[in-house]
Amino acid sequence: MLVRDAMSTVILTVGPAHTLRQAAALMSARRIGAAVVLDPDAGGIGILTERDILNSVGLGQNPDTEHTHAHTTTDVVFATPTWTLQQAAHAMTHGGFRHLVVLDGGDVAGIVSVRDIIRCWVPAPEPAPVP
């Protein structure tokens, strides 16, 4: 199975000037753990995860005044849609992260998470028999 079979193609993107609270609210409303940050001044494509927000709050920083650009990972490991799920899982395991931005021809095509991979690898539970 390939990354394109597991990835989410509906992607939350935020800008570098969004506050952490704004980003967290958007992520929470969509029930996702990461947002793509588009910041041409800082290298283009980055990622902000729930862990980044949690680390900031844990340090006592104010989520209403902290902006995403200060907490974005910009040295992102990118996947392609043709990677196998094993390749994606290997990159995540060795990199210590749970999300990969998927690029196709230089454009963001999706995002794949550990949860997406598990969903593909673990069969859905069978419905209980009707008595």
PDB file of C-alpha atoms in Angstrom, residues 31-93:
ATOM      1  CA  ARG A  31      -9.809  16.884  14.735  1.00  0.00           C
ATOM      2  CA  ILE A  32      -6.310  16.835  13.260  1.00  0.00           C
ATOM      3  CA  GLY A  33      -2.872  16.911  14.823  1.00  0.00           C
ATOM      4  CA  ALA A  34      -0.925  19.015  12.334  1.00  0.00           C
ATOM      5  CA  ALA A  35      -1.188  22.000  10.026  1.00  0.00           C
ATOM      6  CA  VAL A  36       0.953  22.950   7.070  1.00  0.00           C
ATOM      7  CA  VAL A  37       2.488  26.396   7.534  1.00  0.00           C
ATOM      8  CA  LEU A  38       3.098  28.329   4.341  1.00  0.00           C
ATOM      9  CA  ASP A  39       5.793  30.928   4.955  1.00  0.00           C
ATOM     10  CA  PRO A  40       7.754  32.065   1.898  1.00  0.00           C
ATOM     11  CA  ASP A  41      10.058  34.153   4.112  1.00  0.00           C
ATOM     12  CA  ALA A  42      11.173  31.113   6.135  1.00  0.00           C
ATOM     13  CA  GLY A  43      11.780  28.572   3.408  1.00  0.00           C
ATOM     14  CA  GLY A  44       8.269  27.875   2.148  1.00  0.00           C
ATOM     15  CA  ILE A  45       6.591  24.828   3.635  1.00  0.00           C
ATOM     16  CA  GLY A  46       6.704  23.951   7.318  1.00  0.00           C
ATOM     17  CA  ILE A  47       4.594  21.970   9.756  1.00  0.00           C
ATOM     18  CA  LEU A  48       3.040  22.869  13.094  1.00  0.00           C
ATOM     19  CA  THR A  49       1.909  19.990  15.261  1.00  0.00           C
ATOM     20  CA  GLU A  50      -0.113  19.635  18.416  1.00  0.00           C
ATOM     21  CA  ARG A  51       3.163  18.795  20.165  1.00  0.00           C
ATOM     22  CA  ASP A  52       4.641  22.154  19.111  1.00  0.00           C
ATOM     23  CA  ILE A  53       1.665  23.949  20.652  1.00  0.00           C
ATOM     24  CA  LEU A  54       1.814  21.814  23.789  1.00  0.00           C
ATOM     25  CA  ASN A  55       5.533  22.519  24.213  1.00  0.00           C
ATOM     26  CA  SER A  56       4.912  26.261  23.987  1.00  0.00           C
ATOM     27  CA  VAL A  57       2.099  26.193  26.537  1.00  0.00           C
ATOM     28  CA  GLY A  58       4.192  23.953  28.793  1.00  0.00           C
ATOM     29  CA  LEU A  59       6.915  26.593  28.771  1.00  0.00           C
ATOM     30  CA  GLY A  60       4.383  29.154  29.996  1.00  0.00           C
ATOM     31  CA  GLN A  61       4.176  31.017  26.695  1.00  0.00           C
ATOM     32  CA  ASN A  62       0.938  32.813  25.861  1.00  0.00           C
ATOM     33  CA  PRO A  63      -0.887  31.131  22.945  1.00  0.00           C
ATOM     34  CA  ASP A  64      -2.575  34.453  22.175  1.00  0.00           C
ATOM     35  CA  THR A  65       0.726  36.227  21.532  1.00  0.00           C
ATOM     36  CA  GLU A  66       2.916  33.405  20.214  1.00  0.00           C
ATOM     37  CA  HIS A  67       2.815  33.047  16.442  1.00  0.00           C
ATOM     38  CA  THR A  68       3.136  29.913  14.376  1.00  0.00           C
ATOM     39  CA  HIS A  69       6.346  31.069  12.674  1.00  0.00           C
ATOM     40  CA  ALA A  70       8.216  30.777  15.987  1.00  0.00           C
ATOM     41  CA  HIS A  71       7.106  27.170  16.498  1.00  0.00           C
ATOM     42  CA  THR A  72       7.052  25.780  12.972  1.00  0.00           C
ATOM     43  CA  THR A  73       9.358  22.963  11.947  1.00  0.00           C
ATOM     44  CA  THR A  74      10.952  24.112   8.708  1.00  0.00           C
ATOM     45  CA  ASP A  75      13.441  21.272   8.175  1.00  0.00           C
ATOM     46  CA  VAL A  76      10.566  19.015   7.169  1.00  0.00           C
ATOM     47  CA  VAL A  77      10.945  15.469   5.910  1.00  0.00           C
ATOM     48  CA  PHE A  78       8.652  15.171   2.906  1.00  0.00           C
ATOM     49  CA  ALA A  79       7.070  12.030   1.510  1.00  0.00           C
ATOM     50  CA  THR A  80       5.829  11.437  -2.005  1.00  0.00           C
ATOM     51  CA  PRO A  81       2.522   9.781  -2.893  1.00  0.00           C
ATOM     52  CA  THR A  82       4.446   6.788  -4.274  1.00  0.00           C
ATOM     53  CA  TRP A  83       6.301   5.976  -1.063  1.00  0.00           C
ATOM     54  CA  THR A  84       5.198   2.747   0.544  1.00  0.00           C
ATOM     55  CA  LEU A  85       3.579   2.953   3.952  1.00  0.00           C
ATOM     56  CA  GLN A  86       6.611   1.084   5.259  1.00  0.00           C
ATOM     57  CA  GLN A  87       8.886   3.876   3.975  1.00  0.00           C
ATOM     58  CA  ALA A  88       6.665   6.497   5.631  1.00  0.00           C
ATOM     59  CA  ALA A  89       6.573   4.574   8.915  1.00  0.00           C
ATOM     60  CA  HIS A  90      10.368   4.181   8.807  1.00  0.00           C
ATOM     61  CA  ALA A  91      10.864   7.932   8.253  1.00  0.00           C
ATOM     62  CA  MET A  92       8.510   8.734  11.143  1.00  0.00           C
ATOM     63  CA  THR A  93      10.107   6.231  13.491  1.00  0.00           C
TER      64      THR A  93
END
